[in-house]
Amino acid sequence: MVKETLKFLTPESVRQIAEEFGTPVYVYDEAALTRHAEAALAFPNAFGLTVRFAMKAAPNAAILRVFHRLGLHIDASSGFEVKRALRAGIPAEHISLSTQEFPEDFAQLYKHGIRFNACSLAQLERFGELFPGCRCGLRVNPGLGSGGTGKTNVGGPHSSFGIWHEWLGEAEAIVAKYGLSIIRIHTHIGSGSDPAVWERVALMSLETVKRFPDVVTLNLGGGYKVARMASEKATDLQAIGQPVKAAFEALAAETGRKLKLEIEPGTFLVANAGALVSMVRDVVRTGGPDGMHFLKLDSGMTEILRPSLYAAQHPLVIVPAQERDSSAEREYLVVGHCCESGDILTTGMDDPEALLPRCLPETFPGDLCVVEGAGAYCAAMSAKNYNSFPEAPEVLVGLDGRARLIRRRQHPDQIVQNEVDPGE
Ligand SMILES: *Cc1c(COP(=O)(O)O)cnc(C)c1O
């Protein structure tokens, strides 16, 4: 097994951050965010490219602003995300909404100037009623999907996302009824998708474009795989982008239509630019022939749900409280602080029910454990306040190397602030 190492922190910076901000704490690195944004902006394209950050992966305003400064736009997954992005200072014209739940206050958001992709026939009808004669995009379910797990596959007959490709005739009827103009086709088939399936869907989407003469933009979504673990293989954006660029050029040669490309990665931009620094609070062992050694962290599904939910594998790097001269190693199960056996960071490959002990240096209470690859869908998606643990703070290490707080640790009072005594 390949040894996991820190991606942007050092043992010294881990100790300093733990000392200054306490644990558990999320840490992001502006230099890494910048590098990933630049790689996304270099995505092959024939006639122009917009990169949108799928903000559901890491919605902190400080992160949105880093990407805004670098020229990225935003993909929002709900009306609330739209408002959060506006609050962070993102211009409305830079925000595109593709949502499962049509917001109550959609008309207000749309009048601000946001872009909108109708993700169902009912949404398209609603849009037509509110804004006849106006322009919008269509999210299409191309009939096949691909994701790292069943929970993150969002294309194909078992997925509710987008308008099923065989119902586009009905979409055309709604478009005609309200005099709408479809200017964008959108697909997103899943997170951690197979590059070959992604490419096939990209080429199929160009066929959909041919049915809608006003379309000027094709949005191919996100889902690009990153290597969190040293043993994993990342999707090469240049490699998957080249054939798609050629297809855009072929469409232009055939029809004269020069389509703009949009992509909207989440994971790719932030996953390996974030880490969770936690402390080992206890080390216990069970006996008998199946006895195990356990590391208990001051963190867990309250900060990182992905191992329990998807059996996601995250590098775990032990930073001893003080430098230690020892090469002793041991197999450990690493568990979270919630009273539930499902709160475990060393779940088996592809099976959240299975256990897969990790070989780590011999570890003691007070040592730090850095969960790497925790920039995407961790602070954004956790079992917040379970067991009444307060929400952990977030810190951004700037280009100057300084760590700055971008979200305070939640005060325990805030956990119960909306509770109401019903009285007699
Ligand atoms: C979640 C999502 C993305 C980003 O997916 P990643 O796997 O994080 O790249 C992009 N587009 C839409 C519509 C999404 O819902």
Tab-separated table of N, CA and C in Angstrom, residues 68-215:
chain	number	residue	atom	x	y	z
A	68	HIS	N	-14.283	33.508	-7.624
A	68	HIS	CA	-14.795	34.665	-8.372
A	68	HIS	C	-13.630	35.521	-8.872
A	69	ARG	N	-12.653	35.749	-7.993
A	69	ARG	CA	-11.483	36.549	-8.392
A	69	ARG	C	-10.718	35.891	-9.536
A	70	LEU	N	-10.779	34.545	-9.596
A	70	LEU	CA	-10.039	33.818	-10.639
A	70	LEU	C	-10.856	33.697	-11.930
A	71	GLY	N	-12.067	34.233	-11.926
A	71	GLY	CA	-12.864	34.245	-13.159
A	71	GLY	C	-13.876	33.121	-13.279
A	72	LEU	N	-14.080	32.350	-12.199
A	72	LEU	CA	-15.068	31.275	-12.269
A	72	LEU	C	-16.469	31.812	-11.975
A	73	HIS	N	-17.466	31.162	-12.547
A	73	HIS	CA	-18.859	31.458	-12.249
A	73	HIS	C	-19.370	30.371	-11.295
A	74	ILE	N	-20.676	30.415	-10.999
A	74	ILE	CA	-21.221	29.545	-9.949
A	74	ILE	C	-22.366	28.688	-10.494
A	75	ASP	N	-22.372	27.410	-10.093
A	75	ASP	CA	-23.537	26.539	-10.291
A	75	ASP	C	-24.195	26.373	-8.926
A	76	ALA	N	-25.466	26.769	-8.833
A	76	ALA	CA	-26.203	26.648	-7.578
A	76	ALA	C	-27.228	25.526	-7.704
A	77	SER	N	-27.442	24.796	-6.599
A	77	SER	CA	-28.340	23.638	-6.605
A	77	SER	C	-29.671	23.907	-5.922
A	78	SER	N	-29.837	25.114	-5.381
A	78	SER	CA	-31.110	25.462	-4.751
A	78	SER	C	-31.233	26.979	-4.742
A	79	GLY	N	-32.467	27.454	-4.500
A	79	GLY	CA	-32.667	28.891	-4.378
A	79	GLY	C	-31.859	29.457	-3.213
A	80	PHE	N	-31.701	28.656	-2.163
A	80	PHE	CA	-30.943	29.124	-1.000
A	80	PHE	C	-29.468	29.291	-1.350
A	81	GLU	N	-28.952	28.382	-2.181
A	81	GLU	CA	-27.561	28.556	-2.611
A	81	GLU	C	-27.405	29.815	-3.457
A	82	VAL	N	-28.394	30.106	-4.298
A	82	VAL	CA	-28.338	31.341	-5.089
A	82	VAL	C	-28.193	32.536	-4.152
A	83	LYS	N	-29.016	32.571	-3.103
A	83	LYS	CA	-28.995	33.720	-2.181
A	83	LYS	C	-27.678	33.778	-1.415
A	84	ARG	N	-27.143	32.607	-1.090
A	84	ARG	CA	-25.855	32.563	-0.390
A	84	ARG	C	-24.745	33.118	-1.279
A	85	ALA	N	-24.790	32.771	-2.567
A	85	ALA	CA	-23.773	33.279	-3.499
A	85	ALA	C	-23.926	34.786	-3.692
A	86	LEU	N	-25.167	35.261	-3.808
A	86	LEU	CA	-25.397	36.711	-3.957
A	86	LEU	C	-24.851	37.448	-2.729
A	87	ARG	N	-25.116	36.891	-1.554
A	87	ARG	CA	-24.613	37.476	-0.312
A	87	ARG	C	-23.106	37.553	-0.264
A	88	ALA	N	-22.461	36.556	-0.900
A	88	ALA	CA	-20.984	36.528	-0.925
A	88	ALA	C	-20.439	37.541	-1.924
A	89	GLY	N	-21.339	38.187	-2.674
A	89	GLY	CA	-20.894	39.216	-3.614
A	89	GLY	C	-20.731	38.721	-5.044
A	90	ILE	N	-21.232	37.520	-5.327
A	90	ILE	CA	-21.155	36.998	-6.697
A	90	ILE	C	-22.234	37.702	-7.530
A	91	PRO	N	-21.872	38.266	-8.695
A	91	PRO	CA	-22.894	38.918	-9.518
A	91	PRO	C	-23.949	37.906	-9.978
A	92	ALA	N	-25.216	38.332	-10.006
A	92	ALA	CA	-26.302	37.416	-10.361
A	92	ALA	C	-26.079	36.770	-11.726
A	93	GLU	N	-25.533	37.521	-12.676
A	93	GLU	CA	-25.339	36.972	-14.038
A	93	GLU	C	-24.327	35.827	-14.041
A	94	HIS	N	-23.554	35.700	-12.962
A	94	HIS	CA	-22.561	34.622	-12.896
A	94	HIS	C	-23.120	33.366	-12.225
A	95	ILE	N	-24.384	33.409	-11.825
A	95	ILE	CA	-24.954	32.282	-11.082
A	95	ILE	C	-25.955	31.540	-11.958
A	96	SER	N	-25.764	30.226	-12.067
A	96	SER	CA	-26.699	29.398	-12.824
A	96	SER	C	-27.376	28.439	-11.854
A	97	LEU	N	-28.695	28.342	-11.946
A	97	LEU	CA	-29.457	27.480	-11.044
A	97	LEU	C	-29.951	26.243	-11.784
A	98	SER	N	-29.549	25.068	-11.288
A	98	SER	CA	-30.118	23.776	-11.727
A	98	SER	C	-30.548	23.072	-10.463
A	99	THR	N	-31.843	22.922	-10.273
A	99	THR	CA	-32.314	22.491	-8.954
A	99	THR	C	-33.374	21.408	-9.037
A	100	GLN	N	-33.438	20.585	-7.998
A	100	GLN	CA	-34.483	19.573	-7.875
A	100	GLN	C	-35.783	20.216	-7.403
A	101	GLU	N	-35.656	21.335	-6.658
A	101	GLU	CA	-36.827	21.970	-6.042
A	101	GLU	C	-36.920	23.410	-6.531
A	102	PHE	N	-37.922	23.673	-7.346
A	102	PHE	CA	-38.128	25.010	-7.904
A	102	PHE	C	-38.388	25.985	-6.749
A	103	PRO	N	-37.554	27.039	-6.609
A	103	PRO	CA	-37.706	27.906	-5.422
A	103	PRO	C	-39.030	28.660	-5.424
A	104	GLU	N	-39.581	28.860	-4.216
A	104	GLU	CA	-40.821	29.638	-4.043
A	104	GLU	C	-40.652	31.048	-4.612
A	105	ASP	N	-39.444	31.612	-4.374
A	105	ASP	CA	-39.200	33.006	-4.764
A	105	ASP	C	-38.413	33.083	-6.068
A	106	PHE	N	-38.672	32.099	-6.968
A	106	PHE	CA	-37.902	32.055	-8.208
A	106	PHE	C	-37.975	33.358	-8.997
A	107	ALA	N	-39.191	33.938	-9.082
A	107	ALA	CA	-39.366	35.131	-9.926
A	107	ALA	C	-38.413	36.240	-9.494
A	108	GLN	N	-38.294	36.396	-8.176
A	108	GLN	CA	-37.410	37.435	-7.642
A	108	GLN	C	-35.946	37.159	-8.005
A	109	LEU	N	-35.550	35.886	-7.856
A	109	LEU	CA	-34.165	35.512	-8.165
A	109	LEU	C	-33.877	35.724	-9.649
A	110	TYR	N	-34.835	35.335	-10.472
A	110	TYR	CA	-34.630	35.438	-11.922
A	110	TYR	C	-34.527	36.900	-12.349
A	111	LYS	N	-35.320	37.746	-11.701
A	111	LYS	CA	-35.278	39.183	-12.041
A	111	LYS	C	-33.941	39.809	-11.643
A	112	HIS	N	-33.277	39.212	-10.663
A	112	HIS	CA	-31.918	39.646	-10.315
A	112	HIS	C	-30.957	39.446	-11.479
A	113	GLY	N	-31.269	38.461	-12.335
A	113	GLY	CA	-30.398	38.223	-13.493
A	113	GLY	C	-29.703	36.879	-13.507
A	114	ILE	N	-30.150	35.929	-12.638
A	114	ILE	CA	-29.504	34.610	-12.648
A	114	ILE	C	-29.894	33.829	-13.903
A	115	ARG	N	-29.058	32.856	-14.237
A	115	ARG	CA	-29.361	31.919	-15.325
A	115	ARG	C	-30.132	30.740	-14.739
A	116	PHE	N	-30.956	30.089	-15.570
A	116	PHE	CA	-31.778	28.992	-15.051
A	116	PHE	C	-31.841	27.851	-16.063
A	117	ASN	N	-31.635	26.631	-15.564
A	117	ASN	CA	-31.848	25.437	-16.377
A	117	ASN	C	-33.065	24.701	-15.831
A	118	ALA	N	-34.113	24.573	-16.638
A	118	ALA	CA	-35.293	23.820	-16.212
A	118	ALA	C	-34.895	22.351	-16.124
A	119	CYS	N	-35.178	21.745	-14.954
A	119	CYS	CA	-34.727	20.380	-14.705
A	119	CYS	C	-35.860	19.363	-14.752
A	120	SER	N	-37.068	19.807	-15.072
A	120	SER	CA	-38.188	18.880	-15.272
A	120	SER	C	-39.199	19.583	-16.171
A	121	LEU	N	-40.160	18.832	-16.693
A	121	LEU	CA	-41.192	19.438	-17.538
A	121	LEU	C	-42.029	20.418	-16.726
A	122	ALA	N	-42.313	20.062	-15.451
A	122	ALA	CA	-43.111	20.953	-14.602
A	122	ALA	C	-42.368	22.268	-14.351
A	123	GLN	N	-41.051	22.186	-14.155
A	123	GLN	CA	-40.275	23.422	-13.962
A	123	GLN	C	-40.321	24.296	-15.219
A	124	LEU	N	-40.245	23.660	-16.384
A	124	LEU	CA	-40.281	24.414	-17.638
A	124	LEU	C	-41.628	25.118	-17.795
A	125	GLU	N	-42.691	24.397	-17.439
A	125	GLU	CA	-44.050	24.952	-17.490
A	125	GLU	C	-44.173	26.153	-16.526
A	126	ARG	N	-43.657	25.987	-15.312
A	126	ARG	CA	-43.680	27.068	-14.309
A	126	ARG	C	-42.949	28.297	-14.840
A	127	PHE	N	-41.765	28.021	-15.430
A	127	PHE	CA	-40.961	29.121	-15.974
A	127	PHE	C	-41.732	29.847	-17.076
A	128	GLY	N	-42.392	29.044	-17.946
A	128	GLY	CA	-43.166	29.637	-19.042
A	128	GLY	C	-44.297	30.518	-18.533
A	129	GLU	N	-44.990	30.039	-17.482
A	129	GLU	CA	-46.085	30.823	-16.894
A	129	GLU	C	-45.566	32.150	-16.343
A	130	LEU	N	-44.413	32.079	-15.675
A	130	LEU	CA	-43.872	33.289	-15.020
A	130	LEU	C	-43.217	34.232	-16.017
A	131	PHE	N	-42.509	33.666	-16.987
A	131	PHE	CA	-41.704	34.493	-17.896
A	131	PHE	C	-41.909	34.097	-19.359
A	132	PRO	N	-43.140	34.241	-19.886
A	132	PRO	CA	-43.361	33.866	-21.288
A	132	PRO	C	-42.435	34.672	-22.196
A	133	GLY	N	-41.982	34.002	-23.252
A	133	GLY	CA	-41.131	34.694	-24.221
A	133	GLY	C	-39.677	34.829	-23.786
A	134	CYS	N	-39.340	34.269	-22.619
A	134	CYS	CA	-37.969	34.458	-22.103
A	134	CYS	C	-37.072	33.261	-22.433
A	135	ARG	N	-35.803	33.416	-22.054
A	135	ARG	CA	-34.786	32.428	-22.410
A	135	ARG	C	-34.375	31.608	-21.191
A	136	CYS	N	-34.214	30.307	-21.398
A	136	CYS	CA	-33.693	29.470	-20.310
A	136	CYS	C	-32.977	28.267	-20.881
A	137	GLY	N	-32.403	27.456	-19.989
A	137	GLY	CA	-31.720	26.235	-20.389
A	137	GLY	C	-32.559	25.028	-20.017
A	138	LEU	N	-32.176	23.864	-20.548
A	138	LEU	CA	-32.851	22.602	-20.245
A	138	LEU	C	-31.826	21.617	-19.733
A	139	ARG	N	-32.106	21.028	-18.556
A	139	ARG	CA	-31.267	19.927	-18.107
A	139	ARG	C	-31.868	18.634	-18.626
A	140	VAL	N	-31.038	17.850	-19.324
A	140	VAL	CA	-31.510	16.624	-19.962
A	140	VAL	C	-30.899	15.421	-19.260
A	141	ASN	N	-31.718	14.411	-19.001
A	141	ASN	CA	-31.213	13.107	-18.552
A	141	ASN	C	-30.976	12.291	-19.818
A	142	PRO	N	-29.696	12.090	-20.170
A	142	PRO	CA	-29.378	11.509	-21.476
A	142	PRO	C	-29.656	10.016	-21.573
A	143	GLY	N	-30.121	9.401	-20.461
A	143	GLY	CA	-30.459	7.981	-20.537
A	143	GLY	C	-29.360	7.103	-19.993
A	144	LEU	N	-28.181	7.675	-19.755
A	144	LEU	CA	-27.162	6.914	-19.043
A	144	LEU	C	-26.421	7.839	-18.106
A	145	GLY	N	-25.915	7.232	-17.036
A	145	GLY	CA	-25.220	8.006	-16.024
A	145	GLY	C	-24.014	7.244	-15.543
A	146	SER	N	-23.265	7.887	-14.693
A	146	SER	CA	-22.094	7.237	-14.136
A	146	SER	C	-21.650	8.028	-12.919
A	147	GLY	N	-21.442	7.334	-11.830
A	147	GLY	CA	-20.948	7.998	-10.627
A	147	GLY	C	-20.064	7.046	-9.867
A	148	GLY	N	-19.283	7.589	-8.950
A	148	GLY	CA	-18.404	6.753	-8.142
A	148	GLY	C	-19.201	5.710	-7.373
A	149	THR	N	-20.449	6.053	-6.996
A	149	THR	CA	-21.322	5.129	-6.270
A	149	THR	C	-22.748	5.341	-6.768
A	150	GLY	N	-23.654	4.420	-6.415
A	150	GLY	CA	-25.050	4.558	-6.811
A	150	GLY	C	-25.650	5.870	-6.300
A	151	LYS	N	-25.155	6.339	-5.144
A	151	LYS	CA	-25.719	7.555	-4.563
A	151	LYS	C	-25.304	8.808	-5.322
A	152	THR	N	-24.252	8.713	-6.118
A	152	THR	CA	-23.775	9.905	-6.830
A	152	THR	C	-23.931	9.776	-8.344
A	153	ASN	N	-24.627	8.720	-8.787
A	153	ASN	CA	-24.944	8.581	-10.208
A	153	ASN	C	-26.254	9.322	-10.448
A	154	VAL	N	-26.231	10.345	-11.316
A	154	VAL	CA	-27.446	11.138	-11.505
A	154	VAL	C	-27.897	11.164	-12.968
A	155	GLY	N	-27.675	10.073	-13.669
A	155	GLY	CA	-28.208	9.928	-15.025
A	155	GLY	C	-28.765	8.527	-15.178
A	156	GLY	N	-29.582	8.315	-16.226
A	156	GLY	CA	-30.142	6.986	-16.468
A	156	GLY	C	-31.544	6.853	-15.914
A	157	PRO	N	-32.205	5.710	-16.210
A	157	PRO	CA	-33.615	5.547	-15.864
A	157	PRO	C	-33.891	5.542	-14.366
A	158	HIS	N	-32.880	5.299	-13.543
A	158	HIS	CA	-33.105	5.278	-12.091
A	158	HIS	C	-32.766	6.614	-11.449
A	159	SER	N	-32.648	7.639	-12.248
A	159	SER	CA	-32.261	8.949	-11.728
A	159	SER	C	-33.304	9.987	-12.122
A	160	SER	N	-33.672	10.848	-11.164
A	160	SER	CA	-34.768	11.799	-11.401
A	160	SER	C	-34.275	13.136	-11.951
A	161	PHE	N	-32.973	13.247	-12.211
A	161	PHE	CA	-32.386	14.545	-12.550
A	161	PHE	C	-32.530	14.871	-14.029
A	162	GLY	N	-33.156	15.993	-14.328
A	162	GLY	CA	-33.263	16.432	-15.720
A	162	GLY	C	-34.453	15.814	-16.435
A	163	ILE	N	-34.697	16.314	-17.641
A	163	ILE	CA	-35.828	15.838	-18.449
A	163	ILE	C	-35.369	14.614	-19.246
A	164	TRP	N	-36.067	13.523	-19.073
A	164	TRP	CA	-35.722	12.263	-19.749
A	164	TRP	C	-35.624	12.530	-21.254
A	165	HIS	N	-34.574	12.022	-21.885
A	165	HIS	CA	-34.270	12.397	-23.272
A	165	HIS	C	-35.396	12.082	-24.252
A	166	GLU	N	-36.206	11.076	-23.918
A	166	GLU	CA	-37.302	10.740	-24.847
A	166	GLU	C	-38.516	11.656	-24.700
A	167	TRP	N	-38.506	12.529	-23.675
A	167	TRP	CA	-39.642	13.443	-23.483
A	167	TRP	C	-39.336	14.858	-24.016
A	168	LEU	N	-38.299	14.968	-24.852
A	168	LEU	CA	-37.952	16.312	-25.326
A	168	LEU	C	-39.024	16.888	-26.250
A	169	GLY	N	-39.802	15.998	-26.873
A	169	GLY	CA	-40.928	16.473	-27.680
A	169	GLY	C	-41.916	17.255	-26.815
A	170	GLU	N	-42.158	16.755	-25.597
A	170	GLU	CA	-43.054	17.472	-24.674
A	170	GLU	C	-42.457	18.807	-24.259
A	171	ALA	N	-41.125	18.811	-24.083
A	171	ALA	CA	-40.455	20.081	-23.750
A	171	ALA	C	-40.639	21.068	-24.904
A	172	GLU	N	-40.502	20.583	-26.127
A	172	GLU	CA	-40.674	21.466	-27.292
A	172	GLU	C	-42.085	22.055	-27.335
A	173	ALA	N	-43.062	21.246	-26.932
A	173	ALA	CA	-44.452	21.739	-26.928
A	173	ALA	C	-44.619	22.864	-25.894
A	174	ILE	N	-44.015	22.706	-24.730
A	174	ILE	CA	-44.103	23.756	-23.690
A	174	ILE	C	-43.385	25.020	-24.168
A	175	VAL	N	-42.240	24.808	-24.802
A	175	VAL	CA	-41.469	25.940	-25.343
A	175	VAL	C	-42.332	26.724	-26.343
A	176	ALA	N	-43.027	25.989	-27.217
A	176	ALA	CA	-43.868	26.647	-28.233
A	176	ALA	C	-45.049	27.364	-27.575
A	177	LYS	N	-45.670	26.702	-26.567
A	177	LYS	CA	-46.846	27.254	-25.893
A	177	LYS	C	-46.560	28.627	-25.276
A	178	TYR	N	-45.355	28.784	-24.701
A	178	TYR	CA	-45.032	30.037	-24.001
A	178	TYR	C	-44.060	30.921	-24.788
A	179	GLY	N	-43.741	30.513	-26.026
A	179	GLY	CA	-42.806	31.318	-26.827
A	179	GLY	C	-41.433	31.425	-26.192
A	180	LEU	N	-41.023	30.345	-25.501
A	180	LEU	CA	-39.717	30.367	-24.823
A	180	LEU	C	-38.597	30.149	-25.832
A	181	SER	N	-37.403	30.462	-25.395
A	181	SER	CA	-36.235	30.220	-26.221
A	181	SER	C	-35.233	29.425	-25.397
A	182	ILE	N	-34.902	28.227	-25.880
A	182	ILE	CA	-33.926	27.380	-25.155
A	182	ILE	C	-32.542	27.732	-25.684
A	183	ILE	N	-31.740	28.319	-24.795
A	183	ILE	CA	-30.419	28.784	-25.238
A	183	ILE	C	-29.272	27.947	-24.685
A	184	ARG	N	-29.617	26.962	-23.851
A	184	ARG	CA	-28.556	26.166	-23.227
A	184	ARG	C	-29.061	24.750	-22.999
A	185	ILE	N	-28.230	23.776	-23.300
A	185	ILE	CA	-28.517	22.381	-22.940
A	185	ILE	C	-27.533	22.005	-21.843
A	186	HIS	N	-28.043	21.316	-20.833
A	186	HIS	CA	-27.236	20.979	-19.658
A	186	HIS	C	-27.344	19.492	-19.370
A	187	THR	N	-26.208	18.859	-19.102
A	187	THR	CA	-26.220	17.489	-18.589
A	187	THR	C	-25.200	17.395	-17.463
A	188	HIS	N	-25.508	16.570	-16.488
A	188	HIS	CA	-24.535	16.251	-15.433
A	188	HIS	C	-24.917	14.849	-15.007
A	189	ILE	N	-24.021	13.892	-15.266
A	189	ILE	CA	-24.435	12.492	-15.132
A	189	ILE	C	-23.982	11.848	-13.835
A	190	GLY	N	-23.133	12.549	-13.052
A	190	GLY	CA	-22.758	11.955	-11.770
A	190	GLY	C	-21.395	12.403	-11.300
A	191	SER	N	-21.167	12.191	-10.012
A	191	SER	CA	-19.887	12.561	-9.412
A	191	SER	C	-18.957	11.363	-9.422
A	192	GLY	N	-17.734	11.605	-9.865
A	192	GLY	CA	-16.769	10.513	-9.966
A	192	GLY	C	-17.093	9.621	-11.142
A	193	SER	N	-17.550	10.255	-12.245
A	193	SER	CA	-18.040	9.469	-13.379
A	193	SER	C	-16.891	8.850	-14.185
A	194	ASP	N	-17.232	7.786	-14.872
A	194	ASP	CA	-16.295	7.111	-15.762
A	194	ASP	C	-16.023	8.048	-16.958
A	195	PRO	N	-14.755	8.383	-17.226
A	195	PRO	CA	-14.452	9.342	-18.305
A	195	PRO	C	-15.029	8.916	-19.653
A	196	ALA	N	-15.068	7.610	-19.920
A	196	ALA	CA	-15.579	7.145	-21.215
A	196	ALA	C	-17.080	7.416	-21.333
A	197	VAL	N	-17.813	7.197	-20.238
A	197	VAL	CA	-19.260	7.461	-20.257
A	197	VAL	C	-19.494	8.964	-20.386
A	198	TRP	N	-18.703	9.746	-19.666
A	198	TRP	CA	-18.825	11.214	-19.728
A	198	TRP	C	-18.669	11.685	-21.184
A	199	GLU	N	-17.670	11.127	-21.852
A	199	GLU	CA	-17.388	11.541	-23.228
A	199	GLU	C	-18.546	11.161	-24.155
A	200	ARG	N	-19.089	9.960	-23.925
A	200	ARG	CA	-20.220	9.517	-24.763
A	200	ARG	C	-21.419	10.437	-24.577
A	201	VAL	N	-21.681	10.810	-23.320
A	201	VAL	CA	-22.810	11.697	-23.029
A	201	VAL	C	-22.570	13.071	-23.659
A	202	ALA	N	-21.330	13.544	-23.603
A	202	ALA	CA	-21.004	14.843	-24.209
A	202	ALA	C	-21.349	14.827	-25.694
A	203	LEU	N	-20.988	13.751	-26.366
A	203	LEU	CA	-21.249	13.669	-27.807
A	203	LEU	C	-22.752	13.522	-28.086
A	204	MET	N	-23.456	12.754	-27.222
A	204	MET	CA	-24.908	12.620	-27.377
A	204	MET	C	-25.599	13.971	-27.186
A	205	SER	N	-25.069	14.787	-26.261
A	205	SER	CA	-25.695	16.075	-25.968
A	205	SER	C	-25.639	17.001	-27.169
A	206	LEU	N	-24.612	16.845	-27.998
A	206	LEU	CA	-24.529	17.667	-29.212
A	206	LEU	C	-25.685	17.342	-30.154
A	207	GLU	N	-26.146	16.085	-30.131
A	207	GLU	CA	-27.320	15.710	-30.940
A	207	GLU	C	-28.568	16.422	-30.415
A	208	THR	N	-28.685	16.517	-29.084
A	208	THR	CA	-29.816	17.231	-28.489
A	208	THR	C	-29.792	18.693	-28.923
A	209	VAL	N	-28.601	19.268	-28.939
A	209	VAL	CA	-28.454	20.679	-29.326
A	209	VAL	C	-29.070	20.923	-30.711
A	210	LYS	N	-28.908	19.938	-31.593
A	210	LYS	CA	-29.407	20.111	-32.968
A	210	LYS	C	-30.925	20.314	-33.011
A	211	ARG	N	-31.624	19.795	-31.988
A	211	ARG	CA	-33.088	19.946	-31.963
A	211	ARG	C	-33.528	21.332	-31.539
A	212	PHE	N	-32.634	22.094	-30.898
A	212	PHE	CA	-33.005	23.409	-30.356
A	212	PHE	C	-32.147	24.490	-31.024
A	213	PRO	N	-32.728	25.175	-32.030
A	213	PRO	CA	-31.924	26.068	-32.864
A	213	PRO	C	-31.357	27.287	-32.139
A	214	ASP	N	-31.946	27.669	-30.986
A	214	ASP	CA	-31.455	28.877	-30.293
A	214	ASP	C	-30.294	28.583	-29.341
A	215	VAL	N	-29.988	27.291	-29.149
A	215	VAL	CA	-28.952	26.949	-28.160
A	215	VAL	C	-27.596	27.500	-28.587
